């Protein structure tokens, strides 16, 4: 019998879309990281991402599915014509149980010509089983590779304080359950304040994910969170759209001699040797001067979203 | 409004027959052939009714009882009909004790299955 897992693992079954993470400043928003999001085989129940990853966990096939998703993503990323900082989701279970995962990924990154400094691991953990020692070793290996770490779904299920202490992540991605209607809920605002203080003291940077409305965006901004992802700026886009936006950004950047760049550590407020180009090498002042050009290209958000 | 139905059976031929039958009787049908797939579907979609075989092949040891348990945990208001080739009293009692609304013995008659489904989720 052909199981869903067989269909997921079939060559070419998985596809990747990309959702930018934006950095806000006084005048606008600039994409700094591109999150790779997997879509399962069309026409199966796993074409819903939630079903795909829930199923992988229930089948104890996290590593198998993570590898397939990452291989599909990097195959697409390899077609991008200049450095883009990307983030890849990976189950903590994969890091713990799959001893060969990081060496395998290293080879794949080399084939894709992807500099480890342009990669952030978004660690997902909804399971209860935990092997702290194996996880710690994997984290050390990730850092030795030169990649960044984000803890995903903070505020949800098992992405708890223990994980934060273990991961010492550059980024804490606040789950949508905290962001949803935070503009109307003083309790959520209290959480944003507290998590902001925590992140500051730990030397991590908060990313608000699932920001959908102008009002949520303003609330997030008011709590000094300047890394934002969500429909308010852009839905996930196809690789073709990334190519198109890349072209637009390059043409608007023109012949300017000074390129604005950011590193993941700069985004995280850290001082290290990481050197990361901004997503589309767009100078800050160019984005600020012509926000309508950029936002029109992303499709969904209105230019006013960039005006503060 | 159509009743949202999840059919869970690892016999794909039987499942296809059931899907066609219920689709032609005002049901919006989705199918799963493994317990893990069914549970993932229950976690991420809304269903009014689940009809599941209790015996599902799985190397992870999950079966129709796992589907029952997940439904009661994540969608307590949904109804579930389970069926089995094992009709001893212990199996039936266990199915109902774990939250099954109806227990049917194989072989199934589609008209009987529909009557039970409509009793649990009356046509609006």
Short mmCIF file of C-alpha atoms in Angstrom, two decimals, chain A residues 22 24 27-30 211-215 217 230-235 287-288 290-308:
data_model
loop_
_atom_site.label_atom_id
_atom_site.label_comp_id
_atom_site.label_asym_id
_atom_site.label_seq_id
_atom_site.Cartn_x
_atom_site.Cartn_y
_atom_site.Cartn_z
CA UNK A 22 11.32 42.27 7.71
CA UNK A 24 11.56 47.82 10.73
CA UNK A 27 11.25 55.00 7.83
CA UNK A 28 10.31 51.61 6.51
CA UNK A 29 10.69 47.87 6.45
CA UNK A 30 13.42 45.87 4.81
CA UNK A 211 1.44 39.90 12.11
CA UNK A 212 -1.64 40.45 10.01
CA UNK A 213 -3.04 43.89 10.70
CA UNK A 214 -1.76 47.45 10.82
CA UNK A 215 -2.88 47.68 14.42
CA UNK A 217 2.05 45.92 13.62
CA UNK A 230 3.30 38.16 8.42
CA UNK A 231 0.57 38.87 5.93
CA UNK A 232 0.66 42.56 6.82
CA UNK A 233 3.74 42.72 4.60
CA UNK A 234 3.76 39.60 2.50
CA UNK A 235 2.20 36.19 2.19
CA UNK A 287 13.65 51.36 0.51
CA UNK A 288 12.79 54.37 2.59
CA UNK A 290 10.56 54.36 -2.58
CA UNK A 291 8.57 52.11 -0.28
CA UNK A 292 5.69 51.95 -2.73
CA UNK A 293 7.94 50.31 -5.30
CA UNK A 294 8.90 47.54 -2.98
CA UNK A 295 5.55 46.97 -1.38
CA UNK A 296 3.70 47.00 -4.66
CA UNK A 297 5.95 44.19 -5.73
CA UNK A 298 5.10 42.04 -2.71
CA UNK A 299 1.46 42.23 -3.64
CA UNK A 300 -0.62 42.18 -0.51
CA UNK A 301 0.36 45.00 1.77
CA UNK A 302 -0.39 48.64 1.19
CA UNK A 303 2.44 51.16 0.91
CA UNK A 304 1.13 52.88 4.02
CA UNK A 305 2.34 49.90 6.00
CA UNK A 306 5.81 51.24 5.58
CA UNK A 307 5.09 54.73 6.85
CA UNK A 308 5.61 55.47 10.49
#
